[in-house]
PDB file of C-alpha atoms in Angstrom:
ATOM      1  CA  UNK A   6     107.068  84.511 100.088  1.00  0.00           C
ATOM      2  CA  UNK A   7     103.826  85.783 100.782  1.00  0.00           C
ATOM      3  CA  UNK A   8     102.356  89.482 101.257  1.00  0.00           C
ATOM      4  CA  UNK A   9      98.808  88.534 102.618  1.00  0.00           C
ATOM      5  CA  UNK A  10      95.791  90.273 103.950  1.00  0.00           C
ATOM      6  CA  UNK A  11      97.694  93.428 104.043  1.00  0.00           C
ATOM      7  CA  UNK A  12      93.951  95.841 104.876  1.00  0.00           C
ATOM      8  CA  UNK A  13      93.826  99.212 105.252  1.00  0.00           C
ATOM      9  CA  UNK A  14      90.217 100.957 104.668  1.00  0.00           C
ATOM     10  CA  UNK A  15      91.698 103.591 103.707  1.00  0.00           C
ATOM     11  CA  UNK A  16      93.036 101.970 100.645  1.00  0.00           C
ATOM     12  CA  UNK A  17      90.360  98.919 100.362  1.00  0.00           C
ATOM     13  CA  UNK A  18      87.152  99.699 101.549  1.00  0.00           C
ATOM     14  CA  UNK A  19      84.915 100.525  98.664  1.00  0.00           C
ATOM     15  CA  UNK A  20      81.253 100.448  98.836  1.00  0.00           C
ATOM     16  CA  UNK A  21      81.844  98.599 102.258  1.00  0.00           C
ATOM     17  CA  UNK A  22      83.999  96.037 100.559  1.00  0.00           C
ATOM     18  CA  UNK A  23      87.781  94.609 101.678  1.00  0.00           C
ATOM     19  CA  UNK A  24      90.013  94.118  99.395  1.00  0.00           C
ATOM     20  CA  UNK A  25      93.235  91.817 100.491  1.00  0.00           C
ATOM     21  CA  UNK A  26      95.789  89.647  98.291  1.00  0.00           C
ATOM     22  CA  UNK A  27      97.925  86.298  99.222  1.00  0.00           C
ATOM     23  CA  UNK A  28     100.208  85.068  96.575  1.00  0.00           C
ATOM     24  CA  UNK A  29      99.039  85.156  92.869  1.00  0.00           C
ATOM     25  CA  UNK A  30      95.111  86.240  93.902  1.00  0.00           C
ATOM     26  CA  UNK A  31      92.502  89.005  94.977  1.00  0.00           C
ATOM     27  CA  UNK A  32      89.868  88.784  97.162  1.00  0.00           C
ATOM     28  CA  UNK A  33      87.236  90.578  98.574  1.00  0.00           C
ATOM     29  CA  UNK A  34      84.866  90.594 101.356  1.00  0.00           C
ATOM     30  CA  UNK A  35      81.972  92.774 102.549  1.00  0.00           C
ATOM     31  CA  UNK A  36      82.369  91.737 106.226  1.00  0.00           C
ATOM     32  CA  UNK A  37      86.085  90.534 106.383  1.00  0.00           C
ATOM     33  CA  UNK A  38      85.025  87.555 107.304  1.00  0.00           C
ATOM     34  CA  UNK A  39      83.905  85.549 104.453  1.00  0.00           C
ATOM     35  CA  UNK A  40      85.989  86.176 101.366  1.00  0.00           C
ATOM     36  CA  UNK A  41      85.630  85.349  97.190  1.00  0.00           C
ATOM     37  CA  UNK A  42      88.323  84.883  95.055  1.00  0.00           C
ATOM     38  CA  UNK A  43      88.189  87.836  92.452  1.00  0.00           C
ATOM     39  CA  UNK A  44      91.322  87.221  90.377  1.00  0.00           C
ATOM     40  CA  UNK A  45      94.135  85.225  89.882  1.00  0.00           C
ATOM     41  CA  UNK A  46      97.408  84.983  87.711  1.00  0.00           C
ATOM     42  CA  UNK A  47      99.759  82.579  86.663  1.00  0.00           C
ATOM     43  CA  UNK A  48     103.602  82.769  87.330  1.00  0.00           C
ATOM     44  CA  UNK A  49     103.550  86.210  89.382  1.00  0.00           C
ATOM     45  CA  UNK A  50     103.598  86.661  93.234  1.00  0.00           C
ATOM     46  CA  UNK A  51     101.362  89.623  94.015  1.00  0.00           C
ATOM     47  CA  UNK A  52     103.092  92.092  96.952  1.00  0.00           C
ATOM     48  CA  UNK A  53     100.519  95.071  97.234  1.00  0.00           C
ATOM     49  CA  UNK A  54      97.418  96.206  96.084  1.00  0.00           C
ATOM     50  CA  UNK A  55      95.455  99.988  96.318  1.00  0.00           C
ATOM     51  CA  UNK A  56      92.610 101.996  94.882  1.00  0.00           C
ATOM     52  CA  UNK A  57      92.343 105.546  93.973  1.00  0.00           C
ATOM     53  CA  UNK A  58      91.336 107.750  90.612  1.00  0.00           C
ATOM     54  CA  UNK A  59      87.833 104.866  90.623  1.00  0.00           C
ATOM     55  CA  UNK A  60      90.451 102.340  89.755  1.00  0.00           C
ATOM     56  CA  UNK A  61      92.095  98.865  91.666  1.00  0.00           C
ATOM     57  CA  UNK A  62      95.564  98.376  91.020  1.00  0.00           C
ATOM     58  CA  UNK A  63      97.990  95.278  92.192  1.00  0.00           C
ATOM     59  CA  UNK A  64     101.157  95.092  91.586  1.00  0.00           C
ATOM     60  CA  UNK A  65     103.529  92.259  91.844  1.00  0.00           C
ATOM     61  CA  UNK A  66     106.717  89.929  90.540  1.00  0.00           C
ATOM     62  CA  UNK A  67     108.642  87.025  89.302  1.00  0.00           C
ATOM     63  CA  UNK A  68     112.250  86.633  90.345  1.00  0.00           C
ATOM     64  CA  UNK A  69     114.624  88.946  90.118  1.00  0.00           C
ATOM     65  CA  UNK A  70     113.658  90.014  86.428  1.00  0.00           C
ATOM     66  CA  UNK A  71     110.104  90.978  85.728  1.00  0.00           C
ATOM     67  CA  UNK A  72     107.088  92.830  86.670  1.00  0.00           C
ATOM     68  CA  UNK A  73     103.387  92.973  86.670  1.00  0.00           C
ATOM     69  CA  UNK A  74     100.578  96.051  87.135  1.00  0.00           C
ATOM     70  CA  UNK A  75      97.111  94.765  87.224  1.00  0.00           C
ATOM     71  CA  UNK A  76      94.433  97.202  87.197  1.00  0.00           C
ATOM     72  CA  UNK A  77      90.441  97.145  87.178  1.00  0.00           C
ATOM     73  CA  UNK A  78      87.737  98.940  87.413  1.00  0.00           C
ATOM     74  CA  UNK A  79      84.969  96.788  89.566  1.00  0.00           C
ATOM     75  CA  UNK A  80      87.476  94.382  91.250  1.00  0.00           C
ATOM     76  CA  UNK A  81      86.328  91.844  88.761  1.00  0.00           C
ATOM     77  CA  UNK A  82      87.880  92.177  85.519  1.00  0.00           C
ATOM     78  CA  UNK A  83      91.365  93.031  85.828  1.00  0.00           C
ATOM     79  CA  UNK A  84      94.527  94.346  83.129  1.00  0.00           C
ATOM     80  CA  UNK A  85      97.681  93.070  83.263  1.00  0.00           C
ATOM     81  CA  UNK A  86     100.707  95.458  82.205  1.00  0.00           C
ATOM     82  CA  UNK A  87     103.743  93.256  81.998  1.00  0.00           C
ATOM     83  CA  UNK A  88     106.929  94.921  82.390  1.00  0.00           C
ATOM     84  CA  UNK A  89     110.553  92.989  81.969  1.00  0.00           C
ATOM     85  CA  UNK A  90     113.673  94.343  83.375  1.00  0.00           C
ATOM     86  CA  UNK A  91     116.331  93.426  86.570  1.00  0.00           C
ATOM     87  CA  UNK A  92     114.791  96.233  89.141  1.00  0.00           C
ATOM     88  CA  UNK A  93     110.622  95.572  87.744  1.00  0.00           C
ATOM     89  CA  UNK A  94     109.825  93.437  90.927  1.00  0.00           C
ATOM     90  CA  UNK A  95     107.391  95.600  92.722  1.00  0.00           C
ATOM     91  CA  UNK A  96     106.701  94.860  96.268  1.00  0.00           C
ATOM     92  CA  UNK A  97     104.157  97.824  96.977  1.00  0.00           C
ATOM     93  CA  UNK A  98     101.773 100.652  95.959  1.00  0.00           C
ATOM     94  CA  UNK A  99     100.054 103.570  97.504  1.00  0.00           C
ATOM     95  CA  UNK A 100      97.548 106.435  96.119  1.00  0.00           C
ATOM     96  CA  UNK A 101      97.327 109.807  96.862  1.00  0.00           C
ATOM     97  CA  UNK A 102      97.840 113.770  96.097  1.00  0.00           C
ATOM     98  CA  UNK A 103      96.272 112.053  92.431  1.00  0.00           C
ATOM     99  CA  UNK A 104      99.380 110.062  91.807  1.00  0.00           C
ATOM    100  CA  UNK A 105      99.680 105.930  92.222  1.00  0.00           C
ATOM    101  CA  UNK A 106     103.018 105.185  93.727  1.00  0.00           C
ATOM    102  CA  UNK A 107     104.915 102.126  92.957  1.00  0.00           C
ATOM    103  CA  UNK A 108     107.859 100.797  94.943  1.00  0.00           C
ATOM    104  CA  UNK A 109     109.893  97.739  94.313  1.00  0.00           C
ATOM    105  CA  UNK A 110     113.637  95.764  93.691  1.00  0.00           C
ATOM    106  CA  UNK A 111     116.794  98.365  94.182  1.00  0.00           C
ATOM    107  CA  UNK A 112     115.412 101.304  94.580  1.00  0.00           C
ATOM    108  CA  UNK A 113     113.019 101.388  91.574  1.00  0.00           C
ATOM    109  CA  UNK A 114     109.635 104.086  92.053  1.00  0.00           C
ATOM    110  CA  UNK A 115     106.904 104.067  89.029  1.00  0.00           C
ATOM    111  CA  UNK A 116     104.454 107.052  89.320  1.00  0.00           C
ATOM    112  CA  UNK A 117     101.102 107.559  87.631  1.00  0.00           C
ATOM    113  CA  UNK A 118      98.292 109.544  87.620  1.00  0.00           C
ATOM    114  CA  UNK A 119      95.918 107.412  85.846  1.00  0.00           C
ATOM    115  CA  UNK A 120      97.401 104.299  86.551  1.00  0.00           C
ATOM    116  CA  UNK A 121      98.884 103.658  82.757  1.00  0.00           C
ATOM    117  CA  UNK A 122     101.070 105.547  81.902  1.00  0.00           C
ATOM    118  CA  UNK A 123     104.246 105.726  84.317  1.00  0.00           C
ATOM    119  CA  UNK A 124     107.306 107.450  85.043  1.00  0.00           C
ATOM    120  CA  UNK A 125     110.207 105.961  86.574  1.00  0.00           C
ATOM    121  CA  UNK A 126     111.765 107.753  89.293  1.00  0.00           C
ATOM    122  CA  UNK A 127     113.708 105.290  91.023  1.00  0.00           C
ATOM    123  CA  UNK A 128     116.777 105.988  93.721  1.00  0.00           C
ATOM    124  CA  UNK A 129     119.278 104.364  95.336  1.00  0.00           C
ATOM    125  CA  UNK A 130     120.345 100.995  94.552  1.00  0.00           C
ATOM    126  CA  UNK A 131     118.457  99.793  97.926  1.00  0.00           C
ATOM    127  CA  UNK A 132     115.034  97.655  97.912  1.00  0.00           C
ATOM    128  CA  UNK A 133     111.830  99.830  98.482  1.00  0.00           C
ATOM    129  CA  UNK A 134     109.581  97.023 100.593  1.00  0.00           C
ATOM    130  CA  UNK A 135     106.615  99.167 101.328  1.00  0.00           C
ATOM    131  CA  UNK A 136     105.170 102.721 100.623  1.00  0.00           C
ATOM    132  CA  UNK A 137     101.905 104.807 102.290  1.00  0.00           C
ATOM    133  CA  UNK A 138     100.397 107.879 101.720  1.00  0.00           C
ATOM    134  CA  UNK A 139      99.138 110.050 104.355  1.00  0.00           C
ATOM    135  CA  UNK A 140     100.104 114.003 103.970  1.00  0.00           C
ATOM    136  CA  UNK A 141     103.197 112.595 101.778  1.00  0.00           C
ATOM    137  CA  UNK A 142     104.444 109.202 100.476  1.00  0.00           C
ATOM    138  CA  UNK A 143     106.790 107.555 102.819  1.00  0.00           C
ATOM    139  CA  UNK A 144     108.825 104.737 101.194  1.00  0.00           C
ATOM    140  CA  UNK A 145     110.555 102.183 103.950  1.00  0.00           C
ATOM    141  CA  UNK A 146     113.573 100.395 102.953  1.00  0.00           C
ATOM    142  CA  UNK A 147     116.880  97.934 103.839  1.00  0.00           C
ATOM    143  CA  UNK A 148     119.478  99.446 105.651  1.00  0.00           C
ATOM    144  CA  UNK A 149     117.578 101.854 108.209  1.00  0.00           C
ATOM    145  CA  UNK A 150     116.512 104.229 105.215  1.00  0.00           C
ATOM    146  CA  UNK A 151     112.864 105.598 104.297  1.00  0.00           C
ATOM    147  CA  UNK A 152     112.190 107.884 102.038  1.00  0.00           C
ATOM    148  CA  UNK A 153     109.303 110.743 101.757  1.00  0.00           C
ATOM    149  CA  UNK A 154     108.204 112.345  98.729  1.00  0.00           C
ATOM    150  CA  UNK A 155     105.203 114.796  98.907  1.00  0.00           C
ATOM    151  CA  UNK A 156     104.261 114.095  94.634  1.00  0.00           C
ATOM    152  CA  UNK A 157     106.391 110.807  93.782  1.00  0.00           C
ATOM    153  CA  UNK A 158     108.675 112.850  91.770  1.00  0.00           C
ATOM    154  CA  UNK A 159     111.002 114.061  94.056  1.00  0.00           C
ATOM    155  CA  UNK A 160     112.491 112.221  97.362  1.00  0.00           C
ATOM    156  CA  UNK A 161     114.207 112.765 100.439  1.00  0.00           C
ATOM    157  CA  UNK A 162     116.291 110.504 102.493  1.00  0.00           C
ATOM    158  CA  UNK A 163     115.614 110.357 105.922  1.00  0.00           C
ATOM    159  CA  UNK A 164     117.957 107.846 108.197  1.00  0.00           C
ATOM    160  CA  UNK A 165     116.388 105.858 111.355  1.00  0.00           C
ATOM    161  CA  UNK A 166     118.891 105.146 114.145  1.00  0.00           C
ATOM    162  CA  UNK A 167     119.520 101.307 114.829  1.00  0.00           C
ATOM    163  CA  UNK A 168     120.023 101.686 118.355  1.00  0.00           C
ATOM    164  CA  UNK A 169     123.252 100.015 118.320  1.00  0.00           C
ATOM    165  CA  UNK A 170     121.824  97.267 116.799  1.00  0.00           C
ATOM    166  CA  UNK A 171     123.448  97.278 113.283  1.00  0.00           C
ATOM    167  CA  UNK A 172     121.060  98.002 109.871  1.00  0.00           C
ATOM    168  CA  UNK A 173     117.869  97.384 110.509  1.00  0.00           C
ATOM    169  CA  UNK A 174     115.063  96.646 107.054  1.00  0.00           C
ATOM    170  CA  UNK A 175     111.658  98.501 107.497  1.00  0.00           C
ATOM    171  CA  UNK A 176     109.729  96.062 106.178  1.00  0.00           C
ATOM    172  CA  UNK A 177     106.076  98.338 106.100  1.00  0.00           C
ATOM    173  CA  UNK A 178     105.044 101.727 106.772  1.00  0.00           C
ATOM    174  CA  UNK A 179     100.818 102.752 107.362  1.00  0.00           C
ATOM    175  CA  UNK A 180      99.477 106.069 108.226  1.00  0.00           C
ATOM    176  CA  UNK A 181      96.789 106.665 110.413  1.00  0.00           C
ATOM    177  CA  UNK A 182      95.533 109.015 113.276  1.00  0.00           C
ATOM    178  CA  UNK A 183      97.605 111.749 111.817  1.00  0.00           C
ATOM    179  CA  UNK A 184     100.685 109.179 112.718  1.00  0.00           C
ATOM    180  CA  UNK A 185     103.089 107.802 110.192  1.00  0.00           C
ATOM    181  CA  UNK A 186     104.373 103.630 111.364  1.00  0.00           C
ATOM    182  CA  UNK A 187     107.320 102.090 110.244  1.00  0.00           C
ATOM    183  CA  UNK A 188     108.349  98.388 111.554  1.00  0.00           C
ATOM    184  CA  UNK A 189     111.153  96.211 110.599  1.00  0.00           C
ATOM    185  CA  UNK A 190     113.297  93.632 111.832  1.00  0.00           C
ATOM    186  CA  UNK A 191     114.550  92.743 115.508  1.00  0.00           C
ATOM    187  CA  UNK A 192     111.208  94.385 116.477  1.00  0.00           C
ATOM    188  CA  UNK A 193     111.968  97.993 115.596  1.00  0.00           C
ATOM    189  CA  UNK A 194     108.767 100.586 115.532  1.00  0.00           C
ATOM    190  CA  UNK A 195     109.348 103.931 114.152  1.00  0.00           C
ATOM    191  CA  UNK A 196     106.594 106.534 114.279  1.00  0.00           C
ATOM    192  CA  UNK A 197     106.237 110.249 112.731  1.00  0.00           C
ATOM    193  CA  UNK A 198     103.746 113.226 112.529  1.00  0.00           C
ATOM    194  CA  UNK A 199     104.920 114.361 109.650  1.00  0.00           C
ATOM    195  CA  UNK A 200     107.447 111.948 107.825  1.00  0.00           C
ATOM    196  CA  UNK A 201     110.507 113.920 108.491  1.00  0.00           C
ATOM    197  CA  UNK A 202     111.464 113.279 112.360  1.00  0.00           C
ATOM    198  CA  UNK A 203     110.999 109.600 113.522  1.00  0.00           C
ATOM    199  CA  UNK A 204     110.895 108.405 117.051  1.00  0.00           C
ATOM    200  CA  UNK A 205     111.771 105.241 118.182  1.00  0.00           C
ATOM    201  CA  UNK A 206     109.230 103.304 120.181  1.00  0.00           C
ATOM    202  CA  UNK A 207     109.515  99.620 122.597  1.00  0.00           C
ATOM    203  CA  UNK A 208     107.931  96.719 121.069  1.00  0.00           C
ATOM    204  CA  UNK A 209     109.510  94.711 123.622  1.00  0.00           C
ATOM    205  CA  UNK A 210     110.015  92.362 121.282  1.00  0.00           C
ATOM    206  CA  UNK A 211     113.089  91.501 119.267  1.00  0.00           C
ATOM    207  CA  UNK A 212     110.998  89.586 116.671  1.00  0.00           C
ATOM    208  CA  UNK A 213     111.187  90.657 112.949  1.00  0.00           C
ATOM    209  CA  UNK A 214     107.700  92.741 111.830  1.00  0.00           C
ATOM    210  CA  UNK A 215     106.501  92.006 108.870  1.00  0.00           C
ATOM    211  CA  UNK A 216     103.292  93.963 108.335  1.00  0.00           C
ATOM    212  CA  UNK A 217     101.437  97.193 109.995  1.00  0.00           C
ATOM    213  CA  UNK A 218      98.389  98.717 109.432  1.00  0.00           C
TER     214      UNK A 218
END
């Protein structure tokens, strides 16, 4: 399974540079078009990756039963923090309000403010597959649940309606033009000014989404 070229400039554009990951490497490009291999690591899939507090961080997964945190300061030279447990699979992380926010297997939520040192804050027992930051965090999830936190500490549940259609996963969630996005399967769009009230929008398509930006 593969998370790649996953962009938001938002989140990767520093000094005019994109930052993207497939599989077990970074890259980075100046013009998105021609890219160079920055990193790579053995044995891990790599799900998301952000920047914030003048630091990169990726985070990523084996299995069902460990964990990895990469971070770096010039893209080049990068950390590893290996963590071992059932729920350390991370599948995502966002920065903002000065806190990294990791999401990942059954419900499990790291938070940081230097990108070290982490609390866990997890909920539910349900996968977190993607998190954003805009004005708040919004987590998406399995079973038509996202979740919105405005420090990473504390969460809310918020429910989407499937339309009749049965439990639908939210695969990712991106903020932009003051508009929160989530998408999931049989081609469900969500959007939101603010993270609490969702409306449901046509894709037109009953497709699974995988990504959003």
């Amino acid at each position: 399974e593969s998370y790649a070229f996953k962009l938001n400039y938002t989140d990767f554009c520093l000094n005019c540079s994109f930052w993207a990951i497939t599989s077990n490497k970074i890259f980075s490009s100046s013009t998105a078009n021609t890219w160079i291999e920055r990193h790579s690591i053995e044995n891990y899939s790599l799900n998301g990756i952000t920047y914030g507090n003048n630091k990169f961080l990726a985070v990523g997964g084996t299995g069902h039963s460990s964990g990895v945190i990469l971070t770096s300061s010039d893209g080049i030279t990068w950390t590893p923090q290996y963590r071992s447990g059932s729920n350390d699979v991370y599948r995502a992380v966002a920065y903002g309000n000065n806190t990294f926010v990791i999401v990942g297997r059954n419900g499990k939520i790291l938070k940081s403010s230097d990108g070290s040192n982490w609390t866990d804050v997890s909920i539910s027992s349900r996968d977190l597959l993607d998190v954003t930051y805009g004005n708040m965090f919004v987590a998406v999830s399995e079973l038509s649940k996202l979740y919105t936190s405005s420090d990473g500490s504390s969460w809310t549940t918020v429910s989407l309606s499937s339309g009749g259609d049965g439990d639908v996963n939210y695969n990712s969630v991106a903020f932009g033009n003051n508009t929160y996005v989530a998408v999931g399967s049989s081609g469900k769009i969500f959007s939101s000014s603010d993270g609490s009230t969702w409306t449901s929008r046509t894709s037109g398509i009953t497709n699974n989404f995988w990504g959003v930006t």
